[in-house]
XYZ file of C-alpha atoms in Angstrom:
258
model
C -56.737 7.091 22.748
C -58.819 7.266 25.943
C -58.682 3.913 27.735
C -58.156 5.752 31.048
C -60.315 8.786 30.414
C -61.486 10.177 33.745
C -59.219 7.912 35.763
C -57.081 9.242 38.655
C -53.659 7.691 38.794
C -50.994 7.786 41.511
C -47.472 6.834 40.383
C -44.735 6.273 42.998
C -41.248 6.535 41.558
C -40.204 8.798 38.640
C -37.308 6.784 37.220
C -37.391 5.772 33.571
C -40.006 3.029 34.143
C -42.238 5.255 36.306
C -41.896 8.033 33.812
C -42.869 5.771 30.926
C -45.891 4.499 32.723
C -47.039 7.932 33.788
C -46.688 9.343 30.270
C -48.520 6.412 28.701
C -51.365 6.650 31.241
C -51.720 10.394 30.677
C -51.808 9.817 26.944
C -54.801 7.514 27.569
C -56.675 10.270 29.322
C -55.699 9.780 32.995
C -54.878 12.576 35.453
C -51.607 11.604 37.073
C -49.864 12.490 40.301
C -46.163 11.561 40.363
C -44.317 11.158 43.677
C -40.570 10.795 43.989
C -37.884 11.528 46.550
C -36.387 13.961 43.999
C -38.831 16.702 43.173
C -36.968 17.749 40.047
C -37.412 14.215 38.609
C -41.105 14.121 39.367
C -41.516 17.626 37.943
C -39.829 16.600 34.724
C -42.378 13.839 34.243
C -45.305 16.109 35.043
C -44.026 18.815 32.701
C -43.512 16.274 29.880
C -47.174 15.228 30.313
C -48.404 18.827 30.477
C -46.555 19.755 27.273
C -48.407 17.003 25.468
C -51.765 18.361 26.710
C -52.158 15.978 29.641
C -52.935 16.633 33.307
C -50.250 15.862 35.857
C -48.789 17.055 39.133
C -45.560 16.363 40.969
C -44.886 15.961 44.671
C -41.732 15.147 46.596
C -41.442 12.762 49.491
C -39.207 9.963 50.712
C -40.485 6.643 49.547
C -40.958 4.942 52.896
C -43.561 4.261 55.534
C -43.607 7.950 56.556
C -44.997 9.217 53.293
C -48.636 9.063 54.399
C -49.237 12.863 54.606
C -47.978 13.377 51.044
C -50.015 10.502 49.803
C -53.184 11.982 51.251
C -52.294 15.379 49.751
C -51.952 13.787 46.345
C -55.163 11.781 46.593
C -57.070 14.804 47.733
C -55.731 16.880 44.849
C -56.793 14.138 42.397
C -60.146 13.834 44.072
C -59.465 10.160 44.750
C -57.442 7.416 43.117
C -58.509 4.690 40.682
C -55.103 3.291 39.768
C -52.014 3.009 41.983
C -48.601 2.224 40.487
C -45.936 1.294 43.066
C -42.650 1.617 41.222
C -40.595 1.637 44.389
C -37.645 -0.827 44.219
C -34.359 0.952 45.036
C -31.144 0.989 43.085
C -29.467 -2.261 44.126
C -26.443 -2.380 46.441
C -23.987 -4.779 44.828
C -21.961 -6.715 47.416
C -21.729 -10.339 48.585
C -24.252 -11.360 51.212
C -21.624 -11.366 53.956
C -20.869 -7.705 53.176
C -24.433 -6.417 52.877
C -25.082 -4.064 55.773
C -28.222 -3.833 57.838
C -28.695 -0.358 56.351
C -28.926 -1.922 52.850
C -31.794 -4.114 54.009
C -33.420 -1.267 55.854
C -33.381 0.916 52.810
C -34.684 -1.816 50.563
C -37.555 -2.763 52.843
C -38.414 0.918 53.421
C -39.442 0.983 49.743
C -41.683 -2.044 50.275
C -43.225 -0.258 53.205
C -43.827 2.753 50.906
C -45.865 0.454 48.634
C -47.923 -0.766 51.635
C -48.476 2.776 52.750
C -49.686 3.854 49.344
C -51.983 0.813 49.069
C -53.538 1.494 52.446
C -53.960 5.235 51.673
C -55.611 4.410 48.329
C -57.982 1.784 49.662
C -60.813 4.009 50.914
C -61.061 5.845 47.561
C -61.102 2.592 45.645
C -63.735 1.123 47.970
C -65.879 4.175 47.485
C -65.508 3.977 43.686
C -66.469 0.280 43.722
C -63.082 -0.959 42.614
C -59.592 -0.096 41.479
C -56.306 -1.255 40.119
C -52.989 -1.698 41.950
C -49.876 -2.347 39.956
C -46.678 -3.232 41.760
C -43.560 -2.950 39.643
C -41.076 -5.597 40.581
C -38.078 -7.333 39.119
C -37.293 -10.836 37.843
C -35.057 -11.205 40.916
C -38.294 -11.713 42.770
C -38.529 -15.075 40.905
C -34.912 -16.108 40.591
C -32.290 -14.266 42.604
C -28.945 -12.975 41.374
C -25.665 -13.036 43.201
C -24.442 -10.087 45.319
C -27.922 -8.466 45.477
C -29.212 -9.850 48.777
C -31.195 -6.781 49.953
C -32.619 -6.087 46.489
C -33.529 -9.748 45.983
C -35.414 -9.803 49.292
C -37.349 -6.635 48.513
C -38.295 -7.975 45.052
C -39.574 -11.165 46.642
C -41.529 -9.115 49.240
C -43.428 -7.391 46.454
C -44.550 -10.841 45.199
C -45.970 -11.703 48.621
C -47.546 -8.243 49.032
C -49.239 -8.422 45.609
C -50.707 -11.884 46.260
C -51.848 -10.947 49.735
C -53.671 -7.813 48.532
C -55.255 -9.801 45.629
C -56.773 -12.141 48.228
C -57.642 -9.550 50.905
C -59.006 -6.826 48.657
C -60.539 -8.798 45.803
C -63.919 -8.532 47.548
C -63.775 -4.791 46.878
C -63.267 -5.425 43.149
C -59.723 -4.215 43.464
C -57.228 -6.122 41.375
C -53.594 -6.218 42.413
C -50.973 -7.491 39.975
C -47.200 -7.531 39.577
C -45.403 -6.171 36.539
C -41.842 -7.363 35.873
C -40.400 -5.127 33.150
C -37.180 -4.986 31.172
C -36.692 -1.458 29.855
C -34.140 0.667 28.115
C -33.103 2.827 31.118
C -30.289 5.288 31.713
C -28.757 2.755 34.090
C -28.576 0.090 31.434
C -27.192 2.644 28.927
C -24.466 3.506 31.488
C -23.672 -0.212 31.731
C -23.478 -0.317 27.953
C -21.078 2.582 27.858
C -18.759 0.723 30.252
C -18.938 -2.720 28.721
C -20.608 -2.567 25.338
C -19.608 -6.085 24.244
C -21.105 -7.775 27.307
C -24.316 -5.746 27.133
C -24.729 -6.480 23.459
C -24.330 -10.177 24.188
C -26.981 -9.991 26.898
C -29.425 -8.117 24.698
C -28.752 -10.542 21.872
C -29.883 -13.392 24.110
C -33.310 -11.850 24.576
C -36.018 -13.416 22.407
C -36.997 -10.070 20.830
C -33.397 -8.989 20.634
C -34.032 -5.584 22.228
C -34.819 -3.758 25.435
C -38.360 -2.478 25.981
C -39.297 1.126 25.471
C -40.502 2.572 28.804
C -43.527 4.259 27.236
C -44.511 2.096 24.279
C -43.637 -1.328 25.693
C -43.570 -1.232 29.456
C -46.213 1.513 29.573
C -48.493 -0.605 27.364
C -48.104 -3.656 29.646
C -48.968 -1.494 32.648
C -51.912 -0.016 30.733
C -53.439 -3.466 30.328
C -53.271 -4.016 34.086
C -54.885 -0.600 34.674
C -57.885 -0.962 32.338
C -61.241 -2.738 32.440
C -59.606 -5.530 30.425
C -57.929 -6.514 33.671
C -61.107 -6.698 35.757
C -60.763 -10.463 36.213
C -56.933 -10.669 36.334
C -55.906 -10.623 39.996
C -52.733 -11.708 41.826
C -51.001 -12.292 38.497
C -47.362 -11.675 37.462
C -47.082 -10.076 34.006
C -43.651 -10.222 32.415
C -43.188 -7.117 30.330
C -39.731 -8.242 29.386
C -39.923 -9.371 25.776
C -39.596 -12.985 26.817
C -36.482 -12.741 28.991
C -38.093 -14.959 31.599
C -38.475 -17.852 29.190
C -35.099 -17.519 27.433
C -33.242 -19.672 29.938
C -30.087 -18.351 31.598
C -29.273 -14.886 30.252
C -25.798 -13.424 30.695
C -25.540 -11.237 33.813
C -23.437 -8.102 32.936
C -22.815 -7.314 36.616
C -20.724 -10.454 36.960
C -18.091 -8.972 34.657
C -17.454 -5.834 36.726
């Protein structure tokens, strides 16, 4: 498989979803740089890729507006960037709106600023190459909010606006910017399952496909479409890599049950 052969990919965020996308892209021939605030997590992803014969590097930096120097280091090491994946949303702070602190909002919006910083840093290289792909990884709470997640909801909605703005502003450079809303089998959801298996099983059972997505095979494949030439005329779109969760109607919210 070589749909991304010769492509240079920058992935921000090395959680389960970022890991899955990076591994899938490397499998398709891309050279990948993975950036995360925890170097060990980024290194684990890079090492997994290298063990499979792929090319990857890991760098550590805080995911915020101050990450410019590290971004430029990564882009220089890659020799440019063709695909940018902004997987930057933070872990949500769960509290009623009246109890959400300014720090919660600051932390959430710092991640959105990291996406902006990465996009601006990648632009010259994409312009020089005659085009590129930007994939922002959001959440369905950027379409319909959930209770007790004010800062997270606002950050998710901000990614919608950022994606659509870049699609309009940078389309003339043949850069497509799209939003991926995944639903993946992550350690966080497994932890939820360990605490309240019955509730989680009910939630998963409500999903049209009856299962969570695999970060590499399902979510990675959805991101791959957005990264390839097949996406050259798809711009400003929201792709739901969620197995149909968004069309299933109200789906049980495990967080409501403590």
